[in-house]
XYZ file of C-alpha atoms in Angstrom:
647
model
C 0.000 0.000 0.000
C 1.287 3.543 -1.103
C 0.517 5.885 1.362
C 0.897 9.931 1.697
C 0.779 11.600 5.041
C -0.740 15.551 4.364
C -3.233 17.135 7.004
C -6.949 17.192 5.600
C -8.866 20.539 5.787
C -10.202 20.590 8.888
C -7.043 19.754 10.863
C -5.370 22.633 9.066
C -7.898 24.862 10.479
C -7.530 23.742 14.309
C -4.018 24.568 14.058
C -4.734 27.954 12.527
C -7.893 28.901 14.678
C -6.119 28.981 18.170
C -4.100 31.484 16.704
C -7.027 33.992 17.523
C -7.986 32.122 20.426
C -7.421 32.256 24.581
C -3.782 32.024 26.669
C -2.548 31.482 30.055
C -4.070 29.278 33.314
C -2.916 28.124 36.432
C -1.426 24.257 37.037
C -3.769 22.157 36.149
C -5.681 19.869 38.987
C -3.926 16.498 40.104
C -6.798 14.707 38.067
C -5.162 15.216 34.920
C -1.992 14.791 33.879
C 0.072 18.524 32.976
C 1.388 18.753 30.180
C 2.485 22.126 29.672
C 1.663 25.282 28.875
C 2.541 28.436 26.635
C 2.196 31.917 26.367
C 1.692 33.405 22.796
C 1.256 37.118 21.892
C -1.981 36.302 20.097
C -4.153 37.601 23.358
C -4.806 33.819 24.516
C -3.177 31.151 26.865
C -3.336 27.662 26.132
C -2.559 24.969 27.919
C -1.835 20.978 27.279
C -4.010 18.835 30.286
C -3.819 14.831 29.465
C -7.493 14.542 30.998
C -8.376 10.968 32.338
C -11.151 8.964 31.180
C -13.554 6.275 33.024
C -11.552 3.401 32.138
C -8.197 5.189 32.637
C -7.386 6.284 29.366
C -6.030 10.075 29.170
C -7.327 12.203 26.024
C -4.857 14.972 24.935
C -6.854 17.931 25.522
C -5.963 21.788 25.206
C -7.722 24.641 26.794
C -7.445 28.197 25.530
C -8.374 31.137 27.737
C -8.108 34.594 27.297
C -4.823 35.972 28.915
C -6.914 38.712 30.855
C -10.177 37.129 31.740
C -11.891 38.794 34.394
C -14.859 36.901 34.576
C -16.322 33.188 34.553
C -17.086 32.481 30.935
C -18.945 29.446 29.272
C -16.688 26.539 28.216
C -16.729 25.427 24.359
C -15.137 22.125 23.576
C -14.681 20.663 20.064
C -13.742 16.836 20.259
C -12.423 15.398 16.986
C -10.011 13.086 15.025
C -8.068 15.138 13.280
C -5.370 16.432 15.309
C -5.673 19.446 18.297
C -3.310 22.462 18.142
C 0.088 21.737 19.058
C 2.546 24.515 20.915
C 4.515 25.209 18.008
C 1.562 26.274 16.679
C 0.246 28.619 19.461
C 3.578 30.153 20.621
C 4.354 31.277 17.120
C 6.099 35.170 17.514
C 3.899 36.132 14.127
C 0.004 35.936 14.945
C -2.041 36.473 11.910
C -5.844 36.959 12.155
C -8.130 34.182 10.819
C -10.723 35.100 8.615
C -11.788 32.297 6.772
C -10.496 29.299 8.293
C -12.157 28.833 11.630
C -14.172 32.069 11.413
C -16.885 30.653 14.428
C -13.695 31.511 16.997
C -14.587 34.859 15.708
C -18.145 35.469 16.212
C -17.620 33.992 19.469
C -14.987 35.619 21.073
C -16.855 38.806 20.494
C -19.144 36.961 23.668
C -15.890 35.445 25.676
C -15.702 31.785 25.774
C -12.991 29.074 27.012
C -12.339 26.959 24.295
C -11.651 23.693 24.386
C -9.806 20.896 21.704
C -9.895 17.183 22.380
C -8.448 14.451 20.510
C -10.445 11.713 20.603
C -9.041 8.353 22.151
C -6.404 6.512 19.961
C -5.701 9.802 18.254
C -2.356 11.456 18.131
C -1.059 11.567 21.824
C -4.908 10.423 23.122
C -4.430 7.210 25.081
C -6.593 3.525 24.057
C -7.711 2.575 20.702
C -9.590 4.522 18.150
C -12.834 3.551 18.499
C -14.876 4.966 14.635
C -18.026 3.989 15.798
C -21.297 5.374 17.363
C -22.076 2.848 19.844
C -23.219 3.439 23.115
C -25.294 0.917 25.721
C -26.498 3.132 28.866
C -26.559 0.023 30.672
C -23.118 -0.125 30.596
C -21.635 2.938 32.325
C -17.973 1.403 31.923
C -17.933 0.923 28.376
C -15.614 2.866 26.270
C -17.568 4.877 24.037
C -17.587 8.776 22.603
C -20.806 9.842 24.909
C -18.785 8.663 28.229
C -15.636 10.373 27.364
C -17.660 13.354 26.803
C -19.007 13.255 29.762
C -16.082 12.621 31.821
C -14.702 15.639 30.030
C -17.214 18.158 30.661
C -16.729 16.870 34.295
C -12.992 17.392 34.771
C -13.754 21.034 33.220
C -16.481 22.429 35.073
C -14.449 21.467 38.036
C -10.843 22.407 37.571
C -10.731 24.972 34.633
C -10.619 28.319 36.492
C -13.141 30.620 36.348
C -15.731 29.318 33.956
C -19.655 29.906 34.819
C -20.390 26.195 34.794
C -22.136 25.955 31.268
C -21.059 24.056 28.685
C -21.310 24.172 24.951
C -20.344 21.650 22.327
C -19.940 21.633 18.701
C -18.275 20.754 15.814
C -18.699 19.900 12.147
C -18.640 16.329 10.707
C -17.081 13.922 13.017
C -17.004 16.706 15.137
C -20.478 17.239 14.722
C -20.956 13.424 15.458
C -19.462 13.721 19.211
C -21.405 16.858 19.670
C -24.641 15.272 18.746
C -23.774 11.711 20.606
C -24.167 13.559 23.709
C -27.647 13.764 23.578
C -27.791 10.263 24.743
C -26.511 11.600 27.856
C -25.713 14.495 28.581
C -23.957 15.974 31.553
C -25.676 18.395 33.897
C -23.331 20.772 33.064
C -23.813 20.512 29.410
C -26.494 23.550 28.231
C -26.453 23.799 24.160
C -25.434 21.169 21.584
C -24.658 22.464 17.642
C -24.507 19.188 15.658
C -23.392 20.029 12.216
C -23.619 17.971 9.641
C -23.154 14.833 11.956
C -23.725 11.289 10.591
C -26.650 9.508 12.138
C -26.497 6.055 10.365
C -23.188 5.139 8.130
C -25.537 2.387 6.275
C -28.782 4.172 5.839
C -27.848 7.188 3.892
C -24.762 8.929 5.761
C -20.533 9.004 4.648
C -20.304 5.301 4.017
C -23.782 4.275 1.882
C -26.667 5.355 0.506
C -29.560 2.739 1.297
C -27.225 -0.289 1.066
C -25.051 1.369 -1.948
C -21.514 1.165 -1.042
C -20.003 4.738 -1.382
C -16.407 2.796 -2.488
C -14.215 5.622 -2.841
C -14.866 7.714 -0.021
C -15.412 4.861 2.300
C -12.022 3.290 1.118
C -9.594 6.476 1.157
C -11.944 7.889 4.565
C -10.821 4.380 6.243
C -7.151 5.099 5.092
C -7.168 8.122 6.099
C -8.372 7.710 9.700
C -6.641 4.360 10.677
C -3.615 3.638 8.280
C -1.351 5.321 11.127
C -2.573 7.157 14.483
C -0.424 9.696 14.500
C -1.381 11.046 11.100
C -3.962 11.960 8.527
C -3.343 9.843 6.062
C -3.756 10.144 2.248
C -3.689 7.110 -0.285
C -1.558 7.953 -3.200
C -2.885 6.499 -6.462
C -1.103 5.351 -9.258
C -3.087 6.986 -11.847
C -3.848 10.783 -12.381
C -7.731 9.858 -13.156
C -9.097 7.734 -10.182
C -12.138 6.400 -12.482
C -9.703 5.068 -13.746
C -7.790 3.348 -10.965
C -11.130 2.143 -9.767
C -12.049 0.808 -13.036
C -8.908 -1.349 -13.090
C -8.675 -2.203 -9.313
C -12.104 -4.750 -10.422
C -13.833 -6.350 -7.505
C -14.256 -4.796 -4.165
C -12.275 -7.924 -2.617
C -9.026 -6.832 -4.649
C -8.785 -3.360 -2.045
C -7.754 -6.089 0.779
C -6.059 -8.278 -1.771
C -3.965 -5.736 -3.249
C -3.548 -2.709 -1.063
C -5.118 -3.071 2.853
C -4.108 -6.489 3.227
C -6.590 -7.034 6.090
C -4.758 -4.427 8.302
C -7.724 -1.840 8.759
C -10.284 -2.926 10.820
C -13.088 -0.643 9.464
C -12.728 -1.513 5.674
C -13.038 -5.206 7.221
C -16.000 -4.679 9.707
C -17.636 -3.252 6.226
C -16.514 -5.751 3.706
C -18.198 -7.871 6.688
C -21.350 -6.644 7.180
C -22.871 -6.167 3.448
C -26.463 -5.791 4.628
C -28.580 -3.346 7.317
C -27.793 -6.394 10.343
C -27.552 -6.225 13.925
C -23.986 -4.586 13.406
C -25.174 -1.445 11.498
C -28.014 -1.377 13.706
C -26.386 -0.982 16.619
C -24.655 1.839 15.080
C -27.027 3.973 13.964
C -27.569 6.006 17.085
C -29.794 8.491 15.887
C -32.618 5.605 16.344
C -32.076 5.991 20.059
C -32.798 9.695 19.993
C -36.303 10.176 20.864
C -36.392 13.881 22.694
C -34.479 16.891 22.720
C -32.385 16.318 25.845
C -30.517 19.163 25.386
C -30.679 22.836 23.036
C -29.715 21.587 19.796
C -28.922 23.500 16.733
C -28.493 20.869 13.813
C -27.236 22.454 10.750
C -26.796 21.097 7.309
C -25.716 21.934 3.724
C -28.342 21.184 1.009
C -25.052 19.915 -1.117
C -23.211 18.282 1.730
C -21.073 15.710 0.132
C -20.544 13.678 2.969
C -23.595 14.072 5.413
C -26.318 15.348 4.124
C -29.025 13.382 5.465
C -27.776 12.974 9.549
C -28.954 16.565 10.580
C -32.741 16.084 9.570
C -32.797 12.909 10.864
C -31.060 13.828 14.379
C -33.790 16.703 14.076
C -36.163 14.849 13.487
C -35.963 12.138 16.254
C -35.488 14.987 19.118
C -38.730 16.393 17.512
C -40.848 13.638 18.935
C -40.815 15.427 22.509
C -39.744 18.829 22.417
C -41.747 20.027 25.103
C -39.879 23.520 25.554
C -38.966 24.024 21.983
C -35.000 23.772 21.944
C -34.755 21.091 18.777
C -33.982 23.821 15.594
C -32.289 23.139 12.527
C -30.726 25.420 9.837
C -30.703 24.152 6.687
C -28.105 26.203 3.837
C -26.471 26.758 0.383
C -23.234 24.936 1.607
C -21.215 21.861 0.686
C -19.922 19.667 3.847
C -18.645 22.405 6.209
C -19.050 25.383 3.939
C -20.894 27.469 6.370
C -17.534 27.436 8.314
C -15.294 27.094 5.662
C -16.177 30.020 3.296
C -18.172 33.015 3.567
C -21.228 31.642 1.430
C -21.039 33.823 -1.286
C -21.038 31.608 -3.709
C -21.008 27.592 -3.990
C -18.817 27.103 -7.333
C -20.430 29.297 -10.173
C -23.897 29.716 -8.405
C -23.932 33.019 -6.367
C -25.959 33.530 -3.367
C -27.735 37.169 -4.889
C -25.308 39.079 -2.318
C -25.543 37.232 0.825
C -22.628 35.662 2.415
C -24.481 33.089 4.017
C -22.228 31.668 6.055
C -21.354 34.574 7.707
C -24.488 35.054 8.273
C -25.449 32.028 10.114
C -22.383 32.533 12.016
C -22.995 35.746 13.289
C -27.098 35.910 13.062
C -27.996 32.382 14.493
C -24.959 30.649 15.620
C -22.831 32.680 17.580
C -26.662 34.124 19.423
C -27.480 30.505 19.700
C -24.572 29.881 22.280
C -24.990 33.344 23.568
C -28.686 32.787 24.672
C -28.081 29.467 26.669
C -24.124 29.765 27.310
C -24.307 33.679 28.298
C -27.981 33.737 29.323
C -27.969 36.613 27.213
C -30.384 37.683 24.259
C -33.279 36.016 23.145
C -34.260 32.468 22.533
C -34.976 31.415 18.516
C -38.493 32.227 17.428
C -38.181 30.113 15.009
C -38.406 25.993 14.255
C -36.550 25.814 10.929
C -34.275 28.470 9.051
C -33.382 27.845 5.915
C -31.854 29.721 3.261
C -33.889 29.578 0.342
C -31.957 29.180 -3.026
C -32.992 30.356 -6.289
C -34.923 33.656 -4.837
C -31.756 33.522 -2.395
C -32.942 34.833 0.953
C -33.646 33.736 4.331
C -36.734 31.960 5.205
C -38.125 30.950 8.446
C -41.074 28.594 10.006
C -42.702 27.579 12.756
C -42.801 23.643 11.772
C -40.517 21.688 9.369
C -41.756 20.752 6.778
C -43.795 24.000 6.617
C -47.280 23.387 7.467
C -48.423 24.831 4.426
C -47.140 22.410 1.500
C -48.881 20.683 -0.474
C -47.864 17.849 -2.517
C -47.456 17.419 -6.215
C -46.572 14.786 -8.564
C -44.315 15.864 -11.184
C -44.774 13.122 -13.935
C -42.432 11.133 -16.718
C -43.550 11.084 -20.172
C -42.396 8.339 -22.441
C -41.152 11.320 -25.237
C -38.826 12.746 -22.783
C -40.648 15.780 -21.304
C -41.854 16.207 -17.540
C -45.232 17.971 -16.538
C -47.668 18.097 -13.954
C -50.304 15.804 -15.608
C -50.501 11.813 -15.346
C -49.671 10.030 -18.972
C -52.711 9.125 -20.943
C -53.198 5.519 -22.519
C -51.481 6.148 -26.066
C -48.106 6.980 -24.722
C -45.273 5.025 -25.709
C -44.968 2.604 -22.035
C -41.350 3.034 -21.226
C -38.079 4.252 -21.729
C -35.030 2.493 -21.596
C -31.390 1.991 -21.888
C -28.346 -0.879 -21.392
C -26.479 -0.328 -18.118
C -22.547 -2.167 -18.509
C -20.541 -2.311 -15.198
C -17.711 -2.452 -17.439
C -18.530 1.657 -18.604
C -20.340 2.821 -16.111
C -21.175 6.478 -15.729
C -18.753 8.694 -14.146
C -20.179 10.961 -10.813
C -18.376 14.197 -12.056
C -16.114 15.192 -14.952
C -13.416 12.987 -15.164
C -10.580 13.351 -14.968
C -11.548 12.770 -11.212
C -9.271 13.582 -8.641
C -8.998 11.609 -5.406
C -11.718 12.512 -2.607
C -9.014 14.155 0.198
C -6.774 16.348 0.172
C -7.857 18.271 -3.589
C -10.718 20.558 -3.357
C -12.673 19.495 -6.003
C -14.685 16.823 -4.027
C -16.361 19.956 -1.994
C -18.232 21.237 -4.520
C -19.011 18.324 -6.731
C -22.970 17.926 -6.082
C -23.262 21.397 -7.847
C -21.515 20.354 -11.122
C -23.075 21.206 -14.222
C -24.881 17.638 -15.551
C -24.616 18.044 -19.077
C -21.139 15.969 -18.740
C -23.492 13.058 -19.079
C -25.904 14.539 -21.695
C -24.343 12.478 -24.588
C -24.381 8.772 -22.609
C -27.021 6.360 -24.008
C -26.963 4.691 -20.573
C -28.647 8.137 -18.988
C -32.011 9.180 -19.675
C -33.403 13.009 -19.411
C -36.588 13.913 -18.638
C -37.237 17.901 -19.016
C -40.136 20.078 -18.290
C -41.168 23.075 -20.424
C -40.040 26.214 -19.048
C -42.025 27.290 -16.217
C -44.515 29.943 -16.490
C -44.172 30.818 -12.652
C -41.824 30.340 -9.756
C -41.925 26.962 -8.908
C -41.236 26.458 -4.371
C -40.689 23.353 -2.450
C -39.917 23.133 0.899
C -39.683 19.719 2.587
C -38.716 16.143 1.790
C -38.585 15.094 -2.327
C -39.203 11.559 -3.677
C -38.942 10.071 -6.727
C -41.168 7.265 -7.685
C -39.844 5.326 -10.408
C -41.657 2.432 -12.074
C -38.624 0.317 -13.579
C -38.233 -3.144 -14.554
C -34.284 -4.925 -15.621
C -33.821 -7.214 -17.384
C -30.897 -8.690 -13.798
C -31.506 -10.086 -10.961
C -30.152 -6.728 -9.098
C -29.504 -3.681 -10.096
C -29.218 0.162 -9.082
C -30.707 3.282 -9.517
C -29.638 6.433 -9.666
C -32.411 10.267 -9.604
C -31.452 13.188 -10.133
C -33.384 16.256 -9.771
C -32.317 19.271 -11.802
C -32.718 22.983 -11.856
C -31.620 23.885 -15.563
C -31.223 27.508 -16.050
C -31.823 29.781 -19.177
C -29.936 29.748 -22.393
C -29.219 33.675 -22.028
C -27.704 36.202 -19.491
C -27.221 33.560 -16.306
C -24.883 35.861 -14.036
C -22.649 32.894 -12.374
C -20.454 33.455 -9.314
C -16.667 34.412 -11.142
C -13.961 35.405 -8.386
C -11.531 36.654 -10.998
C -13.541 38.357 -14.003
C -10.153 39.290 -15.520
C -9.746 34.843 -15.220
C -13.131 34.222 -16.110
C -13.402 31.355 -18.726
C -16.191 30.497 -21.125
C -17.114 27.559 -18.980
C -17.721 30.225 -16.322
C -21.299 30.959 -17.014
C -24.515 29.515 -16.092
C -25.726 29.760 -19.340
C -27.731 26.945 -19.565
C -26.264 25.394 -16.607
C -28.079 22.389 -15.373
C -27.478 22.372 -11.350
C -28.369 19.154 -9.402
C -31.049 20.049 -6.480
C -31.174 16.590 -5.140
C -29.374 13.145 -6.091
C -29.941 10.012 -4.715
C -28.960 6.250 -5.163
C -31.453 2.749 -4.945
C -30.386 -1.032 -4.411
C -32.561 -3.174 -5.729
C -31.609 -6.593 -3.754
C -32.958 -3.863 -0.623
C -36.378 -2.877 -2.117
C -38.422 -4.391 0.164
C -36.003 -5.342 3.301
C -32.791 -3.711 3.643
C -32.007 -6.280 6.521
C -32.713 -9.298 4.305
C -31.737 -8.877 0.569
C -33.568 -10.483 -2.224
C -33.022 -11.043 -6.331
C -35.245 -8.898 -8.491
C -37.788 -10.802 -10.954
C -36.462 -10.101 -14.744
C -38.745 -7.912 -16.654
C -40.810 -6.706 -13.461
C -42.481 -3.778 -13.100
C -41.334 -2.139 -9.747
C -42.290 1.497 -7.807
C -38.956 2.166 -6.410
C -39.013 4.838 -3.611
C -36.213 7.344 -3.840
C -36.291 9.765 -1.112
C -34.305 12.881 -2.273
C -33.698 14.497 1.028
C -34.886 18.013 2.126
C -34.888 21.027 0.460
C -35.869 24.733 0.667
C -35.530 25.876 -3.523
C -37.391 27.662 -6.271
C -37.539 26.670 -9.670
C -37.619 30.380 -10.898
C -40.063 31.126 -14.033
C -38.338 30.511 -17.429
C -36.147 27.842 -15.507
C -37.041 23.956 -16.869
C -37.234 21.004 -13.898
C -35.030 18.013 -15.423
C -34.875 14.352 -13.911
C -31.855 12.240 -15.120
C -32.025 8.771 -14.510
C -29.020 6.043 -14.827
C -27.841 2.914 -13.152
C -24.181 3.554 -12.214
C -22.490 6.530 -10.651
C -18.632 5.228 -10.666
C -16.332 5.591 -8.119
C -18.816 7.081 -6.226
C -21.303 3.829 -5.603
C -19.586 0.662 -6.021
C -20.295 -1.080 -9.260
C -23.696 -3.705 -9.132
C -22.908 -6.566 -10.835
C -26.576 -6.998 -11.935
C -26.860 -10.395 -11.525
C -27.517 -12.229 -8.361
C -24.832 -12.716 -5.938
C -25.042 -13.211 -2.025
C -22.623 -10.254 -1.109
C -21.571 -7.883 -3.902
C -18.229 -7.250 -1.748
C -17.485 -10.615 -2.650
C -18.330 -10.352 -6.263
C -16.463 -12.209 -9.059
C -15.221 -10.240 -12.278
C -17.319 -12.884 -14.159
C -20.576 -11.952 -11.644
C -20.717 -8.127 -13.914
C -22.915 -8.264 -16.757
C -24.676 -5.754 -18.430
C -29.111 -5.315 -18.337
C -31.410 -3.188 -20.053
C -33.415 -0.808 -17.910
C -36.765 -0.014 -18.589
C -38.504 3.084 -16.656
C -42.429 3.150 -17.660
C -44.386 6.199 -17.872
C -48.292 5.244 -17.773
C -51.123 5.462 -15.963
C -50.660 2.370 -14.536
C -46.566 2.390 -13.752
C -46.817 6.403 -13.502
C -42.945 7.299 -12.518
C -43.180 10.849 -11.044
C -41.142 13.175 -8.269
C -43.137 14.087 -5.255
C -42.516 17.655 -4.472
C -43.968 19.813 -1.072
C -44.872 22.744 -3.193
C -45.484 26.056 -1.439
C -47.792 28.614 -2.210
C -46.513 30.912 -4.595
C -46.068 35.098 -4.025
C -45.459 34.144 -0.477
């Protein structure tokens, strides 16, 4: 195995956040182990404590106060993976302010807080094994697990960190976000406001690692490298090839990753290559199913083209909405790829430009930072609001009382057999179907190849924006497109497709995509250098995804127990697309594609029937024909919560 050892994004922007962040505090208490501490000329002190866990593990842990603090402030801790701030960082003689980094240190300082970094166990100098997993039994108060070790954090610091008020905040995007939201499941007395942002919720449902059963092959392969080829680092594979379609292409069957490259040394690819279907294993981690209240202030927050985790905030949201008795379960739902909202200032997400609002500033300084004031500071007022959402195509702020809005109503959005979508059912004379030949041995790529690998190039951010007429000339994609719309088209809610397909395999995938396609003329795209500006730099005609989503047919009806597909039949295959807050502006067309691979993304079906397709022969891949029928009796059709319009 080739391996490359470079710091992923977020690690980069720990280092470079505590530059604006606290410094000095006295010894540390006897209960953890010291050590040592610095003194930059940043404004801050920060200091190294080796706290010490349940089972007697110690997590490397550093605390950053201001120099002069002259009052109790709140505590906010960030527990993650990737690596906390090291000295060398923090005592460096040339302090340069962070803008766009970390830029939450920034809204929140303007409030005071003691900030707080933890690696999490079997990370860098963090004592025991790294645990990558979400499991937590509350009848088993000795177990190691991420909720305990938060816990026994927040413990240690409201008792020995000097002068803080005794409130506690956590958050944190990603895996981050994941140990933020775990600690619903218990939290500590001291603990007063959760942010979980986009946390994962279920890695086999519809989270990082698959989408309904679908193996996502590349990022689950190069995430495992990255997190457990070597503890001490982030860790990058290095490819052979320049085009990793390519080098996916060629690798062939999934078992050839172990055979070839891991060699059975990572225990997560294995637990996966393991565990093919929804069973007692995946179960068990998908904590979100265990989160039936909100136990805490949480403010889940997600990216309507989050590449990673799109679909853990709604559902965290929506399992703390089943008793939210004092109205402290909110989500804020955004413009952003995975992160963005503290990444970038939210101008713009690749060409398409957010009418003048940098969004993620916004939510930073308009929701977040007076979230944690409110229940940290006890200061300001408390949300008014259930749902926030920023609203793209008219491009401004929205907010409701409920989520979905209590006013949608829902519309089918049909497929005719002559390629055009509307909002009226086929009539008997149609052609039935549509179809195409789906070959495992071309299958379509998931962006514009060449494709680079998933970490550390930046193109993987933005991806789920690309422009989809890459595809337009495949005969194994079909395009459905509406007439241009006379008036502003709004949903706001969760889409579905409904496809009625038929193959001529014994398994086979789907793949929906739901499409805003703009105007042939005067499409003003986001351009950060005019002077660099390309023709490709224009949303002339752009066709930008709204939704995407993936379908396994062996897990139609059971994801727990999978089953071959009949040849030739018929089938409604439910596609939920997620939730969105858009409008289709007037002139704009609504376009569905619909294919059956999306390569390296989703591993490769082989389309015929095989127990596990981990396991899968090169001889198991065979090409089908895919039929998707349009008629009153098979009527395939997206379900959208349409809004009134003019509101």
């Amino acid at each position: 195995m080739t391996l490359a050892h470079r710091a992923p994004a977020f690690r980069t922007l720990l280092l470079l956040s505590v530059l604006t962040l606290p410094a000095v505090m006295p010894p540390a208490s006897a209960h953890a182990d010291d050590v040592g501490q610095v003194t930059p000329k940043s404004g801050y002190v920060a200091k190294e404590v080796m706290i010490a866990m349940r089972d007697g593990a110690h997590l490397q842990t550093v605390i950053v106060t201001p120099a002069h603090q002259s009052r109790p402030l709140p505590i906010l801790i960030i527990r993650t993976p990737y690596g906390v701030p090291d000295q060398a960082t923090v005592d460096r003689e040339s302090v340069k302010p962070v803008s766009r980094e970390l830029p939450s240190w920034q809204a929140f300082q303007k409030d005071g807080y003691i900030m707080v970094y933890q690696n999490l166990r079997g990370r860098f100098k963090s004592e025991g094994e790294f645990l990558k997993t979400s499991r937590y039994d509350r009848n088993d108060p000795k177990q190691a697990n991420e909720v305990n070790d938060a816990w026994d954090t927040i413990d240690w610091l409201v008792k020995n960190v000097p002068q803080n008020n005794g409130r506690v905040g956590i958050y944190g995007v990603s895996y981050a976000g994941l140990t933020a939201g775990l600690t619903l499941l218990n939290p500590h007395p001291a603990l007063k406001a959760i942010s979980e942002q986009a946390s994962p919720a279920d890695q086999w449902m519809n989270d990082d690692d698959h989408h309904y059963g679908a193996l996502r092959e590349s990022y689950t392969f190069e995430y495992t490298v990255l997190e457990e080829a070597d503890r001490n680092a982030n860790t990058n594979f290095d490819f052979s090839k320049h085009d990793v379609y390519d080098w996916y292409l060629s690798l062939g069957p999934l078992t050839n990753i172990n055979a070839k490259y891991l060699h059975g040394k990572l225990d997560y690819w294995n637990s996966v290559m393991a565990h093919p279907d929804y069973d007692a294993f995946w179960k068990e981690e998908a904590w979100v199913n265990k989160v039936h209240a909100s136990t805490v202030p949480n403010l889940n927050v997600a990216g309507f083209w989050d590449q990673e985790d799109p679909w853990g905030p709604w559902k965290i949201f929506r399992g703390a909405e089943q008793h939210d008795p004092d109205n402290t379960n909110f989500i804020v739902g955004g413009p952003w790829y995975h992160g963005g909202w503290q990444r970038t200032d939210g101008e713009n997400i690749g060409l398409l430009p957010m009418g003048g609002h940098r969004t993620a500033e916004e939510f930073r300084e308009q929701i977040e930072a007076p979230f944690f004031r409110y229940y940290l500071h006890e200061k300001g007022e408390k949300p008014n609001w259930k749902a926030k959402m920023f609203e793209t195509g008219s491009n401004r702020w929205r907010q409701y009382a409920t989520w979905p809005p209590a006013d949608v109503t829902p519309k089918e959005l049909y497929f005719h057999s002559d390629g055009t979508l509307s909002f009226t059912p086929p009539k008997s004379g149609e052609a039935p179907f549509r179809q195409y030949v789906s070959d495992p041995a071309n299958p379509v790529p998931y962006r514009a190849r060449p494709i680079s690998p998933t970490y550390p190039t930046p193109e993987w951010r933005t991806w789920e924006t690309n422009d989809q007429r890459f595809v337009d000339h495949r005969p194994d994609v079909l395009t459905f497109t509406s007439a241009p719309l006379e008036e502003d088209l709004r949903v706001a809610g969760p889409l579905e497709a409904h496809l009625f397909a038929s193959t001529s395999g014994r398994d086979s995938d789907f793949v929906v995509k739901l499409i805003d396609v703009f105007p042939e003329k005067d499409q003003k795209a986001f351009v950060a250098h005019p002077d660099a500006a390309t023709w490709a730099d224009s949303l002339d005609g752009y066709e930008l995804p709204i939704a995407m989503e993936v379908r396994r047919g062996r897990y139609l009806h059971d994801f727990s127990h999978p089953a071959p597909l009949v040849p030739g039949k018929v089938q409604d295959w439910d596609v939920p697309l997620r939730d969105h807050d858009h409008v289709f502006l007037k002139g704009h067309r609504v376009m569905v594609q619909v294919q059956s691979t999306w390569f390296p993304l989703i591993d490769r079906n082989p389309q015929t029937w095989v127990e596990s397709i981990y396991q899968a022969k090169e001889t198991d891949f065979k090409p089908a024909t895919q039929r998707i029928f349009a008629t009153a009796a098979s009527p395939s059709h997206i379900m959208l919560p349409v809004l009134p319009a003019g509101q």
